[in-house]
mmCIF file of N, CA and C in Angstrom:
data_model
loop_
_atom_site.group_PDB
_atom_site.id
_atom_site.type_symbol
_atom_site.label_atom_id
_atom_site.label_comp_id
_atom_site.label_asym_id
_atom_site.label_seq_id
_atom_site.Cartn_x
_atom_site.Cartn_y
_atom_site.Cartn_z
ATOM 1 N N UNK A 1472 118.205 139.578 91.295
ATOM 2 C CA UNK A 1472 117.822 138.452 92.133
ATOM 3 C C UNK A 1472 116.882 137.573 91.317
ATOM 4 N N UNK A 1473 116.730 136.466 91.478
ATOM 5 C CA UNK A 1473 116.433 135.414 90.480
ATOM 6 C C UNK A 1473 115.187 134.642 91.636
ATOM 7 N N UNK A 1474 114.268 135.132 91.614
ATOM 8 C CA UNK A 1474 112.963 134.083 92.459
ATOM 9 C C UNK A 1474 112.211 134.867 91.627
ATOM 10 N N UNK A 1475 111.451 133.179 91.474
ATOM 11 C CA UNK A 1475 109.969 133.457 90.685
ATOM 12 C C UNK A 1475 109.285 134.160 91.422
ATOM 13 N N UNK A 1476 107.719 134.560 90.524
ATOM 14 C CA UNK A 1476 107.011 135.306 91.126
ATOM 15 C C UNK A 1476 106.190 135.085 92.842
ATOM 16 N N UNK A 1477 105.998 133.600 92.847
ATOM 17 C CA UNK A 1477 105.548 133.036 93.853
ATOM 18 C C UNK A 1477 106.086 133.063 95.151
ATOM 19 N N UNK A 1478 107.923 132.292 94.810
ATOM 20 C CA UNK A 1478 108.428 133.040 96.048
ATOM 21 C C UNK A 1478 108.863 134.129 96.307
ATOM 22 N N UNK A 1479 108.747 135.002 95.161
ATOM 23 C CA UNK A 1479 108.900 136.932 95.715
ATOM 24 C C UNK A 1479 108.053 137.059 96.794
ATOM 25 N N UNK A 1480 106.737 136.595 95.886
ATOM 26 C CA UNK A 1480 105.659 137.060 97.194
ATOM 27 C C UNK A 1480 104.796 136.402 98.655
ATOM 28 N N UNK A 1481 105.813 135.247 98.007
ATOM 29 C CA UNK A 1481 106.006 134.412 99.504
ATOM 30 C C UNK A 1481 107.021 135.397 100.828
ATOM 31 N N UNK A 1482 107.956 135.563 100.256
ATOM 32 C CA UNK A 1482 109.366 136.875 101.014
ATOM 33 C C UNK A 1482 108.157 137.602 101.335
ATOM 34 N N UNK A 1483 107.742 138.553 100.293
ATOM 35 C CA UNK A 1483 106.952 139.525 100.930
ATOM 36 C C UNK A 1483 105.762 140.195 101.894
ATOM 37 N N UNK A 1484 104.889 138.458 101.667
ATOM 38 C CA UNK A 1484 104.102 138.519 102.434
ATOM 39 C C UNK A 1484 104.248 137.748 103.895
ATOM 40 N N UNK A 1485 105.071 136.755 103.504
ATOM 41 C CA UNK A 1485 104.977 135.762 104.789
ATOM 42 C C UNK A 1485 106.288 136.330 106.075
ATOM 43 N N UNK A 1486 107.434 136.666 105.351
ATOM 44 C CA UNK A 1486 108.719 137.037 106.019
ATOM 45 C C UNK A 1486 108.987 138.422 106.057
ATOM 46 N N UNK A 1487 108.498 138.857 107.238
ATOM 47 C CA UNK A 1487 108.549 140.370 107.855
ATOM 48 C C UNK A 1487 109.888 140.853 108.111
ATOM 49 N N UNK A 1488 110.522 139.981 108.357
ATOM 50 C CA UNK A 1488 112.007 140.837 109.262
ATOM 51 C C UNK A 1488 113.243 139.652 108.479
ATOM 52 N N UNK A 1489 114.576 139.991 108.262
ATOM 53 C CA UNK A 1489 115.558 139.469 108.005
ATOM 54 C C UNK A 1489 115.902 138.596 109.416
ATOM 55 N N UNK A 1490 115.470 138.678 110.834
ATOM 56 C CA UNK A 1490 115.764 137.697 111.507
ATOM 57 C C UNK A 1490 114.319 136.636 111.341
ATOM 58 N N UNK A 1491 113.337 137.390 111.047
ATOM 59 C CA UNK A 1491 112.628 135.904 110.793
ATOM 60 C C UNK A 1491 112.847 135.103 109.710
ATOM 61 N N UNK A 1492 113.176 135.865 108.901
ATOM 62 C CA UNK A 1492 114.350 134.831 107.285
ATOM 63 C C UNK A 1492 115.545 133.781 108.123
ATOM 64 N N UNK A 1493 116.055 134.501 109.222
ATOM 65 C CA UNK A 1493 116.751 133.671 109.792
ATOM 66 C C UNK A 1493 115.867 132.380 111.022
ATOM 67 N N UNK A 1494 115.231 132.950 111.193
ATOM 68 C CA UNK A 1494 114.789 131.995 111.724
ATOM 69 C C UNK A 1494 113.878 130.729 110.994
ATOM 70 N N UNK A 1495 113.627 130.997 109.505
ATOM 71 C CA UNK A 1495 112.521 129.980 108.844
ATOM 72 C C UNK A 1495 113.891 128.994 107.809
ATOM 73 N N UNK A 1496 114.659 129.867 107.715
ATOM 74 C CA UNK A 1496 116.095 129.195 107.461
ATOM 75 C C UNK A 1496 116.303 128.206 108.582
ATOM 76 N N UNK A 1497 116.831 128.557 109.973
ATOM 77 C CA UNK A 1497 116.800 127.316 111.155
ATOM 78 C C UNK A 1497 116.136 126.043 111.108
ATOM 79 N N UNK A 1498 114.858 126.386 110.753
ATOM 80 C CA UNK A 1498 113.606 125.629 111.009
ATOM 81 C C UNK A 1498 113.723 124.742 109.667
ATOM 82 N N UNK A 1499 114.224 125.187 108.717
ATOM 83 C CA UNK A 1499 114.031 124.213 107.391
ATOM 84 C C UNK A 1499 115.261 123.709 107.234
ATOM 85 N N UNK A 1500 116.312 124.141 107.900
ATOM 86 C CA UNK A 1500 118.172 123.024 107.748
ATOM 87 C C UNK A 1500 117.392 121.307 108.841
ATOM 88 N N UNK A 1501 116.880 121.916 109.909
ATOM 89 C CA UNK A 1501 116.202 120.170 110.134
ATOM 90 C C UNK A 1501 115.322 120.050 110.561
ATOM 91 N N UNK A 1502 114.659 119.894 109.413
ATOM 92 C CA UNK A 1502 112.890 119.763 109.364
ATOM 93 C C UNK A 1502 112.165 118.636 110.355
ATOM 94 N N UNK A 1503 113.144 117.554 110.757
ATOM 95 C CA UNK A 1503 112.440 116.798 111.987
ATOM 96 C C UNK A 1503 112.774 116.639 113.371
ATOM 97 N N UNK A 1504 113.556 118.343 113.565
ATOM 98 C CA UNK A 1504 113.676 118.332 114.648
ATOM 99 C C UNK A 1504 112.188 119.594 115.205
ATOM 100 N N UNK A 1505 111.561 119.455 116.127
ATOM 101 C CA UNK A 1505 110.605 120.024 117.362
ATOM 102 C C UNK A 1505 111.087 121.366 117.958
ATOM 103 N N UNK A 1506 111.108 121.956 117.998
ATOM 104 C CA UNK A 1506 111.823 123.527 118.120
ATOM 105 C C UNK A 1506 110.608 123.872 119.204
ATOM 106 N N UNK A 1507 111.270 124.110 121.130
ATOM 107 C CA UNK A 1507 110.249 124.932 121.767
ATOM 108 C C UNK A 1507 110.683 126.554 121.392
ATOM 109 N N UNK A 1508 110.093 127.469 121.987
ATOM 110 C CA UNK A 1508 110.158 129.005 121.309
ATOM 111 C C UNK A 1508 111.064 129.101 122.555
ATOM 112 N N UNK A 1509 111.835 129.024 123.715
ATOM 113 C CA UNK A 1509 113.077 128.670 124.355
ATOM 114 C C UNK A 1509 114.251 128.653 123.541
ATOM 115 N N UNK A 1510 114.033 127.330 123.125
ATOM 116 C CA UNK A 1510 115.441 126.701 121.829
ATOM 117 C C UNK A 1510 115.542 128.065 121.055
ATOM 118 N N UNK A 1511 114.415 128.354 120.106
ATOM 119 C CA UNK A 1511 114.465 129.216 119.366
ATOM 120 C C UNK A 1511 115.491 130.676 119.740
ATOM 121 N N UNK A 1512 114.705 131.162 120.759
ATOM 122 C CA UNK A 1512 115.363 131.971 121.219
ATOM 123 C C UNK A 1512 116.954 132.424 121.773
ATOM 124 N N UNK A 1513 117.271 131.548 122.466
ATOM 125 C CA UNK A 1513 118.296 130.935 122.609
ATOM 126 C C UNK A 1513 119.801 130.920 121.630
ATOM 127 N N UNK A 1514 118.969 129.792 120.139
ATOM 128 C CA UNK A 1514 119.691 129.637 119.104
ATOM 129 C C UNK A 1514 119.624 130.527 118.219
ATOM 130 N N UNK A 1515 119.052 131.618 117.977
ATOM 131 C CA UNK A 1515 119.228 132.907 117.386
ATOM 132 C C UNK A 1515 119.421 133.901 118.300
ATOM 133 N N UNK A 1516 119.675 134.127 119.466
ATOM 134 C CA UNK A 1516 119.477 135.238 120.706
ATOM 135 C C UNK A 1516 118.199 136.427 120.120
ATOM 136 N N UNK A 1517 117.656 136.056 119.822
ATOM 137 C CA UNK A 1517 115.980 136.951 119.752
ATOM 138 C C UNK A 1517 114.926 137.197 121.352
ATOM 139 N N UNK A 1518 114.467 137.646 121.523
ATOM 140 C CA UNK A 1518 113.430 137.890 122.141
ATOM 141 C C UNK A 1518 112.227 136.942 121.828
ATOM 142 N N UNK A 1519 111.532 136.199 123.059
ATOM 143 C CA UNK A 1519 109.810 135.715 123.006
ATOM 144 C C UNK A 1519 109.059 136.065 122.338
ATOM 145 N N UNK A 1520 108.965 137.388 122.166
ATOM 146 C CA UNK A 1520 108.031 138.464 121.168
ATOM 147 C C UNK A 1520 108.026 138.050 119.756
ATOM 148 N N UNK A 1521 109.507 138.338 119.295
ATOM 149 C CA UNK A 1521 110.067 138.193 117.896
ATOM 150 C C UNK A 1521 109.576 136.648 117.421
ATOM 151 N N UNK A 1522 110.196 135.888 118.363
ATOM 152 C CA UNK A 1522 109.939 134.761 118.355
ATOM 153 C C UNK A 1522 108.554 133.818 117.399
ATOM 154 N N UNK A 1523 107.629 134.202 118.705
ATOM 155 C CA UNK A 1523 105.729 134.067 118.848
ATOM 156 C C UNK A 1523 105.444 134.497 117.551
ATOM 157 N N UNK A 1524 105.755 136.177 117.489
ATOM 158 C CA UNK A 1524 105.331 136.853 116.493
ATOM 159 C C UNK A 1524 105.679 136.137 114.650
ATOM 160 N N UNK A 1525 107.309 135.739 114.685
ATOM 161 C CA UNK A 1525 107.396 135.400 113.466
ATOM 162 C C UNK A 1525 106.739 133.934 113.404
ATOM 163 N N UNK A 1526 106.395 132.970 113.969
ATOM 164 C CA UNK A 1526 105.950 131.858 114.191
ATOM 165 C C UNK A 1526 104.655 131.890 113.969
ATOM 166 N N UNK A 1527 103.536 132.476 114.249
ATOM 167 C CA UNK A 1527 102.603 132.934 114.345
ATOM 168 C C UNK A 1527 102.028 133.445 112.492
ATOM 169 N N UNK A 1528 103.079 134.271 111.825
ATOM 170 C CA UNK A 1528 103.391 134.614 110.667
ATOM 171 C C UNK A 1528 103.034 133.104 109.764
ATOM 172 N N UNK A 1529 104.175 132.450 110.134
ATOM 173 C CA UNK A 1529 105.053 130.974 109.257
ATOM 174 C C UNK A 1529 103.555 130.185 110.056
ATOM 175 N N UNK A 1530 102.851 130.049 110.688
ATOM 176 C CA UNK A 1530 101.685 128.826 110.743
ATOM 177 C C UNK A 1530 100.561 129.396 109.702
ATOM 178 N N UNK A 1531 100.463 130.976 109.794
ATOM 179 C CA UNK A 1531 99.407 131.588 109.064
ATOM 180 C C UNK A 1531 99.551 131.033 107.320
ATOM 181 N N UNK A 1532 100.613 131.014 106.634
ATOM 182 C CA UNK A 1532 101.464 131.028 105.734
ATOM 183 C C UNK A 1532 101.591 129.116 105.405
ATOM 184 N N UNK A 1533 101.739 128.620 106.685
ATOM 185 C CA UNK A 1533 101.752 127.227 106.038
ATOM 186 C C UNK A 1533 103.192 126.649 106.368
ATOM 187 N N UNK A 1534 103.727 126.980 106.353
ATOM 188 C CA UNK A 1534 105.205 126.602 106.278
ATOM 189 C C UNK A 1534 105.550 126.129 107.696
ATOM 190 N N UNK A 1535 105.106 126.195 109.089
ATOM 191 C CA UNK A 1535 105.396 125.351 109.880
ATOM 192 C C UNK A 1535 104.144 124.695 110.585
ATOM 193 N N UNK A 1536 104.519 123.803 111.509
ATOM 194 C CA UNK A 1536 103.332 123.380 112.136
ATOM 195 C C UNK A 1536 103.682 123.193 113.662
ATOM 196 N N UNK A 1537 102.286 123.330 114.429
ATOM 197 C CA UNK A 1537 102.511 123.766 115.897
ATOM 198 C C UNK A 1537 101.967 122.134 116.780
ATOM 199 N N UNK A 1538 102.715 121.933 117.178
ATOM 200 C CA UNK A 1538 102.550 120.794 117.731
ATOM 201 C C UNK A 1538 101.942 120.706 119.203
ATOM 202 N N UNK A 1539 101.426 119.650 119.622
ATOM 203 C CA UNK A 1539 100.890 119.839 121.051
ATOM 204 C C UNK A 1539 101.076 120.421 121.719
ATOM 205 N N UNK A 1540 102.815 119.890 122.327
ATOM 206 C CA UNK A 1540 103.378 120.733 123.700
ATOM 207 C C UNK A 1540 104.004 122.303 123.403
ATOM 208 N N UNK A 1541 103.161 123.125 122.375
ATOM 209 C CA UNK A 1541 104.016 123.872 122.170
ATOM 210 C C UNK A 1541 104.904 124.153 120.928
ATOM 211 N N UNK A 1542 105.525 122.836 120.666
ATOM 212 C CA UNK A 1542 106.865 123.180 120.167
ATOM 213 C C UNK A 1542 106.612 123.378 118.727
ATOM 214 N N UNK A 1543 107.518 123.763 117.638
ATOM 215 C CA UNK A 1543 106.998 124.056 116.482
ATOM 216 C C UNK A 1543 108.134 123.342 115.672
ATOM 217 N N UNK A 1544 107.787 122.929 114.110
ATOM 218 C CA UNK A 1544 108.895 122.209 113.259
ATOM 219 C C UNK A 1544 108.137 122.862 112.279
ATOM 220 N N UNK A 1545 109.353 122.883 111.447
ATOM 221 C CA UNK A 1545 109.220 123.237 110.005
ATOM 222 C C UNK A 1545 108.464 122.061 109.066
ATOM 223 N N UNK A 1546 107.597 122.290 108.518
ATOM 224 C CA UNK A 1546 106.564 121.467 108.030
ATOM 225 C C UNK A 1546 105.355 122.417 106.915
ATOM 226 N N UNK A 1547 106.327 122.299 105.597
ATOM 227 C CA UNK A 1547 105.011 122.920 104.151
ATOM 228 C C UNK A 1547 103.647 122.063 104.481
ATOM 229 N N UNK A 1548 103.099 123.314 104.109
ATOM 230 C CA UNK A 1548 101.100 122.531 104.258
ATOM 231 C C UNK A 1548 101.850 121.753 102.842
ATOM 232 N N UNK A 1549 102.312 122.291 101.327
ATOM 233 C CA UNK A 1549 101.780 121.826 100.677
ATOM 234 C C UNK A 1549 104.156 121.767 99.861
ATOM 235 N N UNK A 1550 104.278 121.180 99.523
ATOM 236 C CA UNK A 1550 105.323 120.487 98.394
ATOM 237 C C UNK A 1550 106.118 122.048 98.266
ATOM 238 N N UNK A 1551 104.928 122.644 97.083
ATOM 239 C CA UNK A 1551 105.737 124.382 96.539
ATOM 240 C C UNK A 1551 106.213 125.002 97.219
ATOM 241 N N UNK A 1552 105.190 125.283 98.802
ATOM 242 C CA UNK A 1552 105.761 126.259 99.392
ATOM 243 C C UNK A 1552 107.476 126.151 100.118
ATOM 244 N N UNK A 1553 107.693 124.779 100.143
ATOM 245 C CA UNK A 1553 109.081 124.491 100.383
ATOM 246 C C UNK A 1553 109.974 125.156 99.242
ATOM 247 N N UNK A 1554 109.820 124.424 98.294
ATOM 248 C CA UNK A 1554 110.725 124.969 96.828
ATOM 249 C C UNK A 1554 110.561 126.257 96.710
ATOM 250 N N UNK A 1555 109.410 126.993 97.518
ATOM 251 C CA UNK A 1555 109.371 128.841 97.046
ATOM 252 C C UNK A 1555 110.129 129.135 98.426
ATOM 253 N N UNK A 1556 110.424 128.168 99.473
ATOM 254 C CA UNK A 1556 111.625 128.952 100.590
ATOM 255 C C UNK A 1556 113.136 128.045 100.270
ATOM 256 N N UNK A 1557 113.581 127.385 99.306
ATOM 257 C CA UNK A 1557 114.506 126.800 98.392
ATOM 258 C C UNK A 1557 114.969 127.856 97.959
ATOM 259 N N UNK A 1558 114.239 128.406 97.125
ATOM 260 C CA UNK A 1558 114.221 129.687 96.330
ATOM 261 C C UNK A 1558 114.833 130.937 96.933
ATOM 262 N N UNK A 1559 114.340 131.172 98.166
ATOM 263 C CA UNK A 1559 114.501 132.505 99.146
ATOM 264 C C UNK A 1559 115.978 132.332 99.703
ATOM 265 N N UNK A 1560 115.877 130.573 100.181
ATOM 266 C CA UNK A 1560 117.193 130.861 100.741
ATOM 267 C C UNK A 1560 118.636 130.452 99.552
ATOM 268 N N UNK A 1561 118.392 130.180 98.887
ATOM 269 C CA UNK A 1561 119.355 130.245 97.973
ATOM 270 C C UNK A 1561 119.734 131.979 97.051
ATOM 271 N N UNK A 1562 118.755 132.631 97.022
ATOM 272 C CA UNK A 1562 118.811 134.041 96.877
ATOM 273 C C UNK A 1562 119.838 134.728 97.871
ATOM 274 N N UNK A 1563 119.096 134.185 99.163
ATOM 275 C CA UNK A 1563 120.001 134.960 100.003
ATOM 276 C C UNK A 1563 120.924 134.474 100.320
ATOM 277 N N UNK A 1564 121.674 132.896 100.112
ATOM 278 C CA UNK A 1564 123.186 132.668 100.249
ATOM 279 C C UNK A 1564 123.780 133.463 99.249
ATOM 280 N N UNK A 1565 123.237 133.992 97.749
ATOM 281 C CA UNK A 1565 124.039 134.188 97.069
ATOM 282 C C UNK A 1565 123.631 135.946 96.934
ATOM 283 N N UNK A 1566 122.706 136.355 96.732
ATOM 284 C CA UNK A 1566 122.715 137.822 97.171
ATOM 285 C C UNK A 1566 121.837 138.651 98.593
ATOM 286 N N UNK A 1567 122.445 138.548 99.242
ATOM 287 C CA UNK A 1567 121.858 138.769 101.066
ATOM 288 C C UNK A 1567 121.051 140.189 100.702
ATOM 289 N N UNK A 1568 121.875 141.283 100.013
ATOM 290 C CA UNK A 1568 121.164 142.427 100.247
ATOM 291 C C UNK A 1568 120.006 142.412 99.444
ATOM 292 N N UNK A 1569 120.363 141.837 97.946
ATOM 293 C CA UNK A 1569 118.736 142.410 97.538
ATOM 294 C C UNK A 1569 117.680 141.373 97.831
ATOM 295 N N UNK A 1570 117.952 139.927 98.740
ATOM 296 C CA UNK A 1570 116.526 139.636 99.310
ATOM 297 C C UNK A 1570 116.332 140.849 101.394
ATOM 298 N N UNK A 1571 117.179 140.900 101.531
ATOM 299 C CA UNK A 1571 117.242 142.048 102.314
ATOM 300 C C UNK A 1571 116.380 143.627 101.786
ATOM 301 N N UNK A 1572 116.410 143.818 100.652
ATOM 302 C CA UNK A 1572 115.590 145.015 100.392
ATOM 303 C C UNK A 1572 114.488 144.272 100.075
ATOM 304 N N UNK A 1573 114.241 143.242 99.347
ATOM 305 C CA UNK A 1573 112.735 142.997 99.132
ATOM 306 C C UNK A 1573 111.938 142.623 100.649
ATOM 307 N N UNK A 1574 112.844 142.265 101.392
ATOM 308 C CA UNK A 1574 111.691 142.042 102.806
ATOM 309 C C UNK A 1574 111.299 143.323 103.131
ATOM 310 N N UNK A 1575 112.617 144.448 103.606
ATOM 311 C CA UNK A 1575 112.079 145.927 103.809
ATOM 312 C C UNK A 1575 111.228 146.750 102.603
ATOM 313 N N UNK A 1576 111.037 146.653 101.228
ATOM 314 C CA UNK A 1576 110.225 147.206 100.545
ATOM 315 C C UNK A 1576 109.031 146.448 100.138
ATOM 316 N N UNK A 1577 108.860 145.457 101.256
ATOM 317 C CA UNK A 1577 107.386 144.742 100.947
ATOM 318 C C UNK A 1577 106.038 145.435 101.497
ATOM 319 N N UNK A 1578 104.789 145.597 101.202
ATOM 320 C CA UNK A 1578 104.070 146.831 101.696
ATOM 321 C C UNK A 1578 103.855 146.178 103.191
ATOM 322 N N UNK A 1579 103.540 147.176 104.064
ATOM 323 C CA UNK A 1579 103.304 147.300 105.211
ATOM 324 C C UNK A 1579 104.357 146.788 106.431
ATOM 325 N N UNK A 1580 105.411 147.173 105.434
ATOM 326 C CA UNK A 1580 106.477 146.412 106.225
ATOM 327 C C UNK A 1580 106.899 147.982 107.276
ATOM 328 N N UNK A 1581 106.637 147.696 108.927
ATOM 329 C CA UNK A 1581 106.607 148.341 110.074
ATOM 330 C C UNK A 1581 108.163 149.675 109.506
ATOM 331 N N UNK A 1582 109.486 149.006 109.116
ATOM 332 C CA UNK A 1582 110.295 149.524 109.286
ATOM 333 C C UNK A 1582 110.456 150.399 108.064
ATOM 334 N N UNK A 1583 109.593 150.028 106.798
ATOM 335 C CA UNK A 1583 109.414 151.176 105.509
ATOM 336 C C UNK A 1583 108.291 152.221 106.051
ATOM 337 N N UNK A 1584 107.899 151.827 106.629
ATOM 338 C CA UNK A 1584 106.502 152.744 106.764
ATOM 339 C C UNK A 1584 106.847 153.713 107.898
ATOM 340 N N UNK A 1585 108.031 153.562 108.803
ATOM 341 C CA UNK A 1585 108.857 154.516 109.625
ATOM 342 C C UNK A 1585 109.179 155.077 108.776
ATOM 343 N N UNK A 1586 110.212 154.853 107.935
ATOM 344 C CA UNK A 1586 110.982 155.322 106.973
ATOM 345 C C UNK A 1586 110.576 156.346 106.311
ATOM 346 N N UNK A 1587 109.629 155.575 105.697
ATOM 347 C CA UNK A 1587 108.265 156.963 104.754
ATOM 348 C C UNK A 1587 107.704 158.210 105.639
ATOM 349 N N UNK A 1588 107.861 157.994 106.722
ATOM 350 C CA UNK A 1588 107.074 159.149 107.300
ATOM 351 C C UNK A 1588 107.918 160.430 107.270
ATOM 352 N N UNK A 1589 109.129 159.719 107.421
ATOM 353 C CA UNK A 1589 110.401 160.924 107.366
ATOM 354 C C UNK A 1589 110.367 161.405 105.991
ATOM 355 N N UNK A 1590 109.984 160.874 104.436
ATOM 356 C CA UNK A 1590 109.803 161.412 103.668
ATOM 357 C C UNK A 1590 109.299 162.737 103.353
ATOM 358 N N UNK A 1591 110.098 164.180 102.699
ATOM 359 C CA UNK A 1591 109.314 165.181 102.395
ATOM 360 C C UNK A 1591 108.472 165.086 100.713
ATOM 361 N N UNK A 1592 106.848 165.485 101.213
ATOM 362 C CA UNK A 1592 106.374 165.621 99.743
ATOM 363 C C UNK A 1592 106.811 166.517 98.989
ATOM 364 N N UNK A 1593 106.510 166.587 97.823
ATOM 365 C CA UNK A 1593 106.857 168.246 96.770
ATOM 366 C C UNK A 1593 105.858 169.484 96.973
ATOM 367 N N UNK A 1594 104.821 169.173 97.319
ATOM 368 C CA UNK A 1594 104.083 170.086 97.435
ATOM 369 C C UNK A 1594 103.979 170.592 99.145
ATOM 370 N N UNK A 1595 104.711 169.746 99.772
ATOM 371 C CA UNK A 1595 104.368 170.388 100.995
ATOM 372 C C UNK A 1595 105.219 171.626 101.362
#
């Protein structure tokens, strides 16, 4: 997989789940459209939760902005961070699984850290 270092760890830190990849994908095909977390839901069939939660992520991160009534649009604080989700989603038109393993082997990612628990040590 071919992303610089920046947007590796843009994937890793900012994009928790392969549906929130799908959803920051949505949000950046048309950047001047107003998205309520309704629409959202709706146009990916996700849950409120998922929703809030990955949104919540993407304002922390920069990459969208929350508008008065609510509604949210895709909007970089700053130029790069667009070209480092350029980056992500062109990875994943052209190889889905291994930006798919880098979201699940990013640290503290909920669904590796299930995973790991099922792990046996050597000494145990």
């Amino acid at each position: 997989m071919v992303l610089s270092d920046d947007a590796l760890a843009l994937l890793r830190t900012s994009i928790r789940s392969v549906w929130a990849l799908e959803l920051l994908l949505l949000l950046r095909r048309d950047p001047a459209r107003d998205w309520s977390n309704d629409e959202l839901v709706r146009e990916l069939r996700g849950s409120e939760v998922v929703v809030q939660e990955a949104l919540a992520g993407f304002l922390g991160a920069g990459l969208v902005a929350a508008l008065a009534d609510g509604r949210h649009r895709y909007h970089p604080a700053v130029p790069v961070l667009d070209q480092w989700v350029g980056e992500i989603a062109q990875a994943y038109a052209s190889r889905p699984s291994a930006v798919i393993r880098e979201i699940f082997a990013a640290p503290g990612n909920k669904v590796q850290i299930f995973a790991d628990s099922f792990r046996f040590r050597l000494n145990d």
